[in-house]
mmCIF file with all atom_site columns, C-alpha atoms in Angstrom:
data_model
loop_
_atom_site.group_PDB
_atom_site.id
_atom_site.type_symbol
_atom_site.label_atom_id
_atom_site.label_alt_id
_atom_site.label_comp_id
_atom_site.label_asym_id
_atom_site.label_entity_id
_atom_site.label_seq_id
_atom_site.pdbx_PDB_ins_code
_atom_site.Cartn_x
_atom_site.Cartn_y
_atom_site.Cartn_z
_atom_site.occupancy
_atom_site.B_iso_or_equiv
_atom_site.pdbx_formal_charge
_atom_site.auth_seq_id
_atom_site.auth_comp_id
_atom_site.auth_asym_id
_atom_site.auth_atom_id
_atom_site.pdbx_PDB_model_num
ATOM 1   C CA . ILE A 1 1   ? -1.009  38.249 61.223  1.00 62.00 ? 1   ILE A CA 1
ATOM 2   C CA . ALA A 1 2   ? 2.159   39.789 61.780  1.00 66.00 ? 2   ALA A CA 1
ATOM 3   C CA . LEU A 1 3   ? 1.979   42.337 59.424  1.00 64.00 ? 3   LEU A CA 1
ATOM 4   C CA . LYS A 1 4   ? -1.306  43.527 60.757  1.00 71.00 ? 4   LYS A CA 1
ATOM 5   C CA . LEU A 1 5   ? 0.011   43.342 64.143  1.00 69.00 ? 5   LEU A CA 1
ATOM 6   C CA . PHE A 1 6   ? 2.870   45.823 63.052  1.00 65.00 ? 6   PHE A CA 1
ATOM 7   C CA . GLN A 1 7   ? 0.604   48.062 61.312  1.00 68.00 ? 7   GLN A CA 1
ATOM 8   C CA . LYS A 1 8   ? -1.563  48.377 64.504  1.00 72.00 ? 8   LYS A CA 1
ATOM 9   C CA . ILE A 1 9   ? 1.564   49.063 66.479  1.00 70.00 ? 9   ILE A CA 1
ATOM 10  C CA . VAL A 1 10  ? 2.698   52.007 64.023  1.00 65.00 ? 10  VAL A CA 1
ATOM 11  C CA . ALA A 1 11  ? -0.703  53.423 64.437  1.00 69.00 ? 11  ALA A CA 1
ATOM 12  C CA . GLU A 1 12  ? -0.634  53.594 67.908  1.00 69.00 ? 12  GLU A CA 1
ATOM 13  C CA . ASN A 1 13  ? 3.119   54.512 68.517  1.00 66.00 ? 13  ASN A CA 1
ATOM 14  C CA . GLY A 1 14  ? 3.673   56.634 65.320  1.00 66.00 ? 14  GLY A CA 1
ATOM 15  C CA . ASN A 1 15  ? 6.679   56.664 63.039  1.00 71.00 ? 15  ASN A CA 1
ATOM 16  C CA . SER A 1 16  ? 9.266   54.401 64.209  1.00 75.00 ? 16  SER A CA 1
ATOM 17  C CA . ALA A 1 17  ? 12.278  53.365 62.148  1.00 82.00 ? 17  ALA A CA 1
ATOM 18  C CA . ASP A 1 18  ? 12.434  50.429 64.063  1.00 81.00 ? 18  ASP A CA 1
ATOM 19  C CA . LEU A 1 19  ? 9.064   49.190 63.177  1.00 81.00 ? 19  LEU A CA 1
ATOM 20  C CA . TYR A 1 20  ? 8.976   50.342 59.594  1.00 83.00 ? 20  TYR A CA 1
ATOM 21  C CA . ASN A 1 21  ? 11.922  47.943 59.177  1.00 86.00 ? 21  ASN A CA 1
ATOM 22  C CA . ASP A 1 22  ? 10.376  45.099 60.416  1.00 83.00 ? 22  ASP A CA 1
ATOM 23  C CA . ILE A 1 23  ? 7.133   45.820 58.402  1.00 85.00 ? 23  ILE A CA 1
ATOM 24  C CA . ALA A 1 24  ? 9.571   45.867 55.455  1.00 89.00 ? 24  ALA A CA 1
ATOM 25  C CA . ILE A 1 25  ? 10.883  42.757 56.070  1.00 89.00 ? 25  ILE A CA 1
ATOM 26  C CA . THR A 1 26  ? 7.752   41.230 56.476  1.00 87.00 ? 26  THR A CA 1
ATOM 27  C CA . TYR A 1 27  ? 6.545   42.613 53.283  1.00 89.00 ? 27  TYR A CA 1
ATOM 28  C CA . TYR A 1 28  ? 9.732   41.300 51.360  1.00 92.00 ? 28  TYR A CA 1
ATOM 29  C CA . HIS A 1 29  ? 9.142   37.610 52.778  1.00 90.00 ? 29  HIS A CA 1
ATOM 30  C CA . LEU A 1 30  ? 5.413   37.773 51.517  1.00 89.00 ? 30  LEU A CA 1
ATOM 31  C CA . GLY A 1 31  ? 6.498   38.609 48.097  1.00 93.00 ? 31  GLY A CA 1
ATOM 32  C CA . MET A 1 32  ? 5.063   42.151 48.096  1.00 92.00 ? 32  MET A CA 1
ATOM 33  C CA . TYR A 1 33  ? 8.073   43.997 47.081  1.00 94.00 ? 33  TYR A CA 1
ATOM 34  C CA . ASP A 1 34  ? 6.561   47.293 46.305  1.00 95.00 ? 34  ASP A CA 1
ATOM 35  C CA . GLU A 1 35  ? 5.376   47.653 49.542  1.00 93.00 ? 35  GLU A CA 1
ATOM 36  C CA . CYS A 1 36  ? 8.902   46.531 51.174  1.00 93.00 ? 36  CYS A CA 1
ATOM 37  C CA . ILE A 1 37  ? 10.503  49.300 49.010  1.00 95.00 ? 37  ILE A CA 1
ATOM 38  C CA . ALA A 1 38  ? 7.873   51.646 50.270  1.00 94.00 ? 38  ALA A CA 1
ATOM 39  C CA . GLN A 1 39  ? 8.232   50.815 53.638  1.00 91.00 ? 39  GLN A CA 1
ATOM 40  C CA . SER A 1 40  ? 12.238  50.684 53.482  1.00 92.00 ? 40  SER A CA 1
ATOM 41  C CA . GLN A 1 41  ? 11.953  54.210 52.296  1.00 92.00 ? 41  GLN A CA 1
ATOM 42  C CA . LYS A 1 42  ? 10.125  55.043 55.298  1.00 88.00 ? 42  LYS A CA 1
ATOM 43  C CA . VAL A 1 43  ? 12.829  53.284 57.414  1.00 90.00 ? 43  VAL A CA 1
ATOM 44  C CA . LEU A 1 44  ? 15.221  55.757 55.812  1.00 90.00 ? 44  LEU A CA 1
ATOM 45  C CA . GLU A 1 45  ? 13.109  59.016 56.354  1.00 88.00 ? 45  GLU A CA 1
ATOM 46  C CA . THR A 1 46  ? 12.470  58.483 60.320  1.00 85.00 ? 46  THR A CA 1
ATOM 47  C CA . ASP A 1 47  ? 15.978  57.015 60.789  1.00 80.00 ? 47  ASP A CA 1
ATOM 48  C CA . GLU A 1 48  ? 18.049  59.554 62.639  1.00 76.00 ? 48  GLU A CA 1
ATOM 49  C CA . THR A 1 49  ? 20.859  57.550 63.731  1.00 76.00 ? 49  THR A CA 1
ATOM 50  C CA . GLY A 1 50  ? 21.908  56.268 60.470  1.00 72.00 ? 50  GLY A CA 1
ATOM 51  C CA . LYS A 1 51  ? 21.972  52.857 61.745  1.00 71.00 ? 51  LYS A CA 1
ATOM 52  C CA . TYR A 1 52  ? 19.356  51.053 59.520  1.00 79.00 ? 52  TYR A CA 1
ATOM 53  C CA . MET A 1 53  ? 21.734  51.252 56.552  1.00 76.00 ? 53  MET A CA 1
ATOM 54  C CA . PHE A 1 54  ? 20.418  47.933 55.625  1.00 80.00 ? 54  PHE A CA 1
ATOM 55  C CA . ALA A 1 55  ? 17.261  49.520 54.498  1.00 91.00 ? 55  ALA A CA 1
ATOM 56  C CA . LYS A 1 56  ? 19.103  50.048 51.259  1.00 91.00 ? 56  LYS A CA 1
ATOM 57  C CA . TYR A 1 57  ? 19.914  46.485 51.161  1.00 93.00 ? 57  TYR A CA 1
ATOM 58  C CA . HIS A 1 58  ? 16.257  45.639 51.581  1.00 93.00 ? 58  HIS A CA 1
ATOM 59  C CA . ILE A 1 59  ? 15.316  47.910 48.684  1.00 95.00 ? 59  ILE A CA 1
ATOM 60  C CA . GLY A 1 60  ? 18.075  46.165 46.815  1.00 96.00 ? 60  GLY A CA 1
ATOM 61  C CA . LEU A 1 61  ? 16.426  42.711 47.472  1.00 95.00 ? 61  LEU A CA 1
ATOM 62  C CA . ALA A 1 62  ? 12.979  43.740 46.544  1.00 96.00 ? 62  ALA A CA 1
ATOM 63  C CA . GLN A 1 63  ? 14.243  45.385 43.474  1.00 95.00 ? 63  GLN A CA 1
ATOM 64  C CA . TRP A 1 64  ? 16.254  42.364 42.316  1.00 94.00 ? 64  TRP A CA 1
ATOM 65  C CA . ALA A 1 65  ? 13.173  40.171 43.014  1.00 95.00 ? 65  ALA A CA 1
ATOM 66  C CA . LEU A 1 66  ? 11.214  42.334 40.766  1.00 95.00 ? 66  LEU A CA 1
ATOM 67  C CA . LYS A 1 67  ? 13.958  42.025 38.018  1.00 94.00 ? 67  LYS A CA 1
ATOM 68  C CA . ASN A 1 68  ? 14.948  45.840 38.555  1.00 94.00 ? 68  ASN A CA 1
ATOM 69  C CA . TYR A 1 69  ? 18.399  45.163 38.453  1.00 94.00 ? 69  TYR A CA 1
ATOM 70  C CA . ASP A 1 70  ? 19.846  48.455 37.678  1.00 95.00 ? 70  ASP A CA 1
ATOM 71  C CA . SER A 1 71  ? 18.014  49.967 40.685  1.00 95.00 ? 71  SER A CA 1
ATOM 72  C CA . ALA A 1 72  ? 19.098  46.782 42.633  1.00 95.00 ? 72  ALA A CA 1
ATOM 73  C CA . ILE A 1 73  ? 22.559  46.947 41.918  1.00 96.00 ? 73  ILE A CA 1
ATOM 74  C CA . LYS A 1 74  ? 22.472  50.813 42.972  1.00 96.00 ? 74  LYS A CA 1
ATOM 75  C CA . SER A 1 75  ? 20.901  49.954 46.299  1.00 95.00 ? 75  SER A CA 1
ATOM 76  C CA . PHE A 1 76  ? 23.245  47.285 46.801  1.00 95.00 ? 76  PHE A CA 1
ATOM 77  C CA . ASN A 1 77  ? 26.205  49.950 46.220  1.00 95.00 ? 77  ASN A CA 1
ATOM 78  C CA . GLU A 1 78  ? 24.655  52.347 48.613  1.00 93.00 ? 78  GLU A CA 1
ATOM 79  C CA . ALA A 1 79  ? 24.310  49.651 51.477  1.00 92.00 ? 79  ALA A CA 1
ATOM 80  C CA . ILE A 1 80  ? 28.026  48.785 51.076  1.00 94.00 ? 80  ILE A CA 1
ATOM 81  C CA . GLY A 1 81  ? 28.818  52.327 51.230  1.00 92.00 ? 81  GLY A CA 1
ATOM 82  C CA . TYR A 1 82  ? 26.767  52.517 54.488  1.00 88.00 ? 82  TYR A CA 1
ATOM 83  C CA . ALA A 1 83  ? 28.515  49.388 55.697  1.00 90.00 ? 83  ALA A CA 1
ATOM 84  C CA . LYS A 1 84  ? 31.972  50.764 54.935  1.00 91.00 ? 84  LYS A CA 1
ATOM 85  C CA . ASP A 1 85  ? 30.849  53.894 56.737  1.00 88.00 ? 85  ASP A CA 1
ATOM 86  C CA . PHE A 1 86  ? 30.062  52.057 59.841  1.00 86.00 ? 86  PHE A CA 1
ATOM 87  C CA . GLY A 1 87  ? 32.805  49.620 59.705  1.00 88.00 ? 87  GLY A CA 1
ATOM 88  C CA . ASP A 1 88  ? 30.393  46.604 59.422  1.00 89.00 ? 88  ASP A CA 1
ATOM 89  C CA . ALA A 1 89  ? 32.504  44.381 57.388  1.00 93.00 ? 89  ALA A CA 1
ATOM 90  C CA . GLU A 1 90  ? 30.364  41.370 57.897  1.00 93.00 ? 90  GLU A CA 1
ATOM 91  C CA . ARG A 1 91  ? 27.471  43.130 56.412  1.00 90.00 ? 91  ARG A CA 1
ATOM 92  C CA . GLN A 1 92  ? 29.607  44.777 53.782  1.00 93.00 ? 92  GLN A CA 1
ATOM 93  C CA . LYS A 1 93  ? 30.538  41.125 52.700  1.00 95.00 ? 93  LYS A CA 1
ATOM 94  C CA . VAL A 1 94  ? 26.797  40.025 52.661  1.00 94.00 ? 94  VAL A CA 1
ATOM 95  C CA . TYR A 1 95  ? 26.021  43.013 50.712  1.00 94.00 ? 95  TYR A CA 1
ATOM 96  C CA . GLU A 1 96  ? 28.851  42.439 48.234  1.00 95.00 ? 96  GLU A CA 1
ATOM 97  C CA . SER A 1 97  ? 27.928  39.001 47.513  1.00 95.00 ? 97  SER A CA 1
ATOM 98  C CA . LYS A 1 98  ? 24.513  39.610 46.821  1.00 94.00 ? 98  LYS A CA 1
ATOM 99  C CA . LEU A 1 99  ? 25.504  42.444 44.591  1.00 95.00 ? 99  LEU A CA 1
ATOM 100 C CA . ASN A 1 100 ? 27.676  40.094 42.734  1.00 95.00 ? 100 ASN A CA 1
ATOM 101 C CA . LYS A 1 101 ? 24.768  37.664 42.320  1.00 95.00 ? 101 LYS A CA 1
ATOM 102 C CA . CYS A 1 102 ? 22.434  40.091 41.251  1.00 94.00 ? 102 CYS A CA 1
ATOM 103 C CA . LYS A 1 103 ? 24.957  41.425 38.584  1.00 95.00 ? 103 LYS A CA 1
ATOM 104 C CA . LYS A 1 104 ? 25.542  37.858 37.206  1.00 94.00 ? 104 LYS A CA 1
ATOM 105 C CA . GLU A 1 105 ? 21.644  37.707 36.739  1.00 92.00 ? 105 GLU A CA 1
ATOM 106 C CA . ARG A 1 106 ? 21.306  40.667 34.862  1.00 93.00 ? 106 ARG A CA 1
ATOM 107 C CA . ASP A 1 107 ? 23.889  39.926 32.868  1.00 91.00 ? 107 ASP A CA 1
ATOM 108 C CA . ALA A 1 108 ? 22.786  36.172 31.927  1.00 90.00 ? 108 ALA A CA 1
ATOM 109 C CA . ALA A 1 109 ? 19.285  37.973 31.580  1.00 88.00 ? 109 ALA A CA 1
ATOM 110 C CA . LYS A 1 110 ? 20.848  40.440 28.768  1.00 83.00 ? 110 LYS A CA 1
ATOM 111 C CA . THR A 1 111 ? 22.483  37.329 27.414  1.00 80.00 ? 111 THR A CA 1
ATOM 112 C CA . THR A 1 112 ? 19.483  35.325 27.225  1.00 72.00 ? 112 THR A CA 1
ATOM 113 C CA . SER A 1 113 ? 17.118  38.359 25.525  1.00 63.00 ? 113 SER A CA 1
ATOM 114 C CA . ALA A 1 114 ? 19.943  39.198 23.339  1.00 63.00 ? 114 ALA A CA 1
ATOM 115 C CA . LYS A 1 115 ? 19.971  35.343 22.352  1.00 64.00 ? 115 LYS A CA 1
ATOM 116 C CA . ASN A 1 116 ? 16.202  35.307 22.089  1.00 61.00 ? 116 ASN A CA 1
ATOM 117 C CA . ALA A 1 117 ? 16.000  38.347 19.835  1.00 57.00 ? 117 ALA A CA 1
ATOM 118 C CA . LYS A 1 118 ? 18.557  36.750 17.538  1.00 61.00 ? 118 LYS A CA 1
ATOM 119 C CA . LYS A 1 119 ? 16.654  33.582 17.187  1.00 63.00 ? 119 LYS A CA 1
ATOM 120 C CA . VAL A 1 120 ? 13.109  35.588 16.459  1.00 56.00 ? 120 VAL A CA 1
ATOM 121 C CA . THR A 1 121 ? 15.300  37.137 13.881  1.00 61.00 ? 121 THR A CA 1
ATOM 122 C CA . ALA A 1 122 ? 16.237  34.264 12.258  1.00 57.00 ? 122 ALA A CA 1
ATOM 123 C CA . LYS A 1 123 ? 12.958  32.597 12.619  1.00 65.00 ? 123 LYS A CA 1
ATOM 124 C CA . LYS A 1 124 ? 11.318  35.642 10.576  1.00 61.00 ? 124 LYS A CA 1
ATOM 125 C CA . GLN A 1 125 ? 14.153  35.702 7.925   1.00 64.00 ? 125 GLN A CA 1
ATOM 126 C CA . ASN A 1 126 ? 13.445  31.700 7.574   1.00 62.00 ? 126 ASN A CA 1
ATOM 127 C CA . THR A 1 127 ? 9.809   32.199 7.111   1.00 63.00 ? 127 THR A CA 1
ATOM 128 C CA . ALA A 1 128 ? 10.137  35.382 4.979   1.00 57.00 ? 128 ALA A CA 1
ATOM 129 C CA . LYS A 1 129 ? 12.414  32.825 2.708   1.00 62.00 ? 129 LYS A CA 1
ATOM 130 C CA . LYS A 1 130 ? 10.163  30.616 2.858   1.00 67.00 ? 130 LYS A CA 1
ATOM 131 C CA . ASN A 1 131 ? 7.287   32.476 1.700   1.00 61.00 ? 131 ASN A CA 1
ATOM 132 C CA . LEU A 1 132 ? 9.348   34.138 -0.957  1.00 59.00 ? 132 LEU A CA 1
ATOM 133 C CA . LYS A 1 133 ? 10.198  30.465 -2.034  1.00 66.00 ? 133 LYS A CA 1
ATOM 134 C CA . LYS A 1 134 ? 6.332   29.415 -1.940  1.00 67.00 ? 134 LYS A CA 1
ATOM 135 C CA . GLY A 1 135 ? 5.178   32.578 -3.968  1.00 62.00 ? 135 GLY A CA 1
ATOM 136 C CA . THR A 1 136 ? 8.090   31.790 -6.135  1.00 64.00 ? 136 THR A CA 1
ATOM 137 C CA . GLN A 1 137 ? 6.771   28.268 -6.894  1.00 65.00 ? 137 GLN A CA 1
ATOM 138 C CA . LYS A 1 138 ? 3.082   29.635 -7.321  1.00 62.00 ? 138 LYS A CA 1
ATOM 139 C CA . ILE A 1 139 ? 4.245   32.092 -9.863  1.00 62.00 ? 139 ILE A CA 1
ATOM 140 C CA . HIS A 1 140 ? 6.168   29.291 -11.804 1.00 60.00 ? 140 HIS A CA 1
ATOM 141 C CA . ALA A 1 141 ? 2.927   27.311 -11.504 1.00 61.00 ? 141 ALA A CA 1
ATOM 142 C CA . MET A 1 142 ? 0.681   29.596 -12.739 1.00 61.00 ? 142 MET A CA 1
ATOM 143 C CA . MET A 1 143 ? 2.955   30.554 -15.819 1.00 61.00 ? 143 MET A CA 1
ATOM 144 C CA . GLN A 1 144 ? 2.785   26.814 -16.744 1.00 62.00 ? 144 GLN A CA 1
ATOM 145 C CA . LEU A 1 145 ? -1.000  26.563 -16.557 1.00 59.00 ? 145 LEU A CA 1
ATOM 146 C CA . ASP A 1 146 ? -1.014  29.684 -18.851 1.00 57.00 ? 146 ASP A CA 1
ATOM 147 C CA . LYS A 1 147 ? 1.123   28.130 -21.210 1.00 58.00 ? 147 LYS A CA 1
ATOM 148 C CA . GLN A 1 148 ? -0.671  24.964 -21.382 1.00 57.00 ? 148 GLN A CA 1
ATOM 149 C CA . HIS A 1 149 ? -4.179  27.013 -21.867 1.00 55.00 ? 149 HIS A CA 1
ATOM 150 C CA . ARG A 1 150 ? -2.764  29.216 -24.730 1.00 54.00 ? 150 ARG A CA 1
ATOM 151 C CA . MET A 1 151 ? -3.815  28.362 -28.250 1.00 51.00 ? 151 MET A CA 1
ATOM 152 C CA . PRO A 1 152 ? -1.611  26.477 -30.151 1.00 52.00 ? 152 PRO A CA 1
ATOM 153 C CA . GLY A 1 153 ? -0.528  27.605 -34.013 1.00 51.00 ? 153 GLY A CA 1
ATOM 154 C CA . PRO A 1 154 ? -2.023  30.496 -35.763 1.00 52.00 ? 154 PRO A CA 1
ATOM 155 C CA . LEU A 1 155 ? -4.105  31.960 -32.980 1.00 50.00 ? 155 LEU A CA 1
ATOM 156 C CA . LYS A 1 156 ? -0.934  32.290 -30.551 1.00 53.00 ? 156 LYS A CA 1
ATOM 157 C CA . GLY A 1 157 ? -0.748  35.558 -29.069 1.00 53.00 ? 157 GLY A CA 1
ATOM 158 C CA . LYS A 1 158 ? -4.025  36.684 -30.709 1.00 52.00 ? 158 LYS A CA 1
ATOM 159 C CA . GLN A 1 159 ? -6.831  38.292 -28.755 1.00 53.00 ? 159 GLN A CA 1
ATOM 160 C CA . TYR A 1 160 ? -10.175 36.993 -28.750 1.00 45.00 ? 160 TYR A CA 1
ATOM 161 C CA . ALA A 1 161 ? -13.453 38.930 -29.142 1.00 46.00 ? 161 ALA A CA 1
#
């Protein structure tokens, strides 16, 4: 409902960084992260005062939710830069906290991914070893059968017509 209301107000009043920001936040809370990013970009495009530095923060949050860690980290760093430029120590602290949490999650995801890759490789190697062992066992069994079905004595090694 809030989203439809914001969209109606934008349609009636034109471009407004305030409204785009409210829409971006609404999209974020609805889990519509790509839309949040798009609206946050509109905030940055229409903001002539620079007071909407936190649009980069919202982009970072949405990118983080999408697991686009490097993009999120870049956006958080830009938001931190804006907060420093505007002397907003409180926001800077919040942004730095989110940045650090995002980095930890990225690093954990990389570690998990590397561990999973090692597990998959080890599993494939074990499967290959088992298959090789089974194949070798089959060859030995076939050789034993072949030995059992050969003719004994003087016909050994001769071909039959």
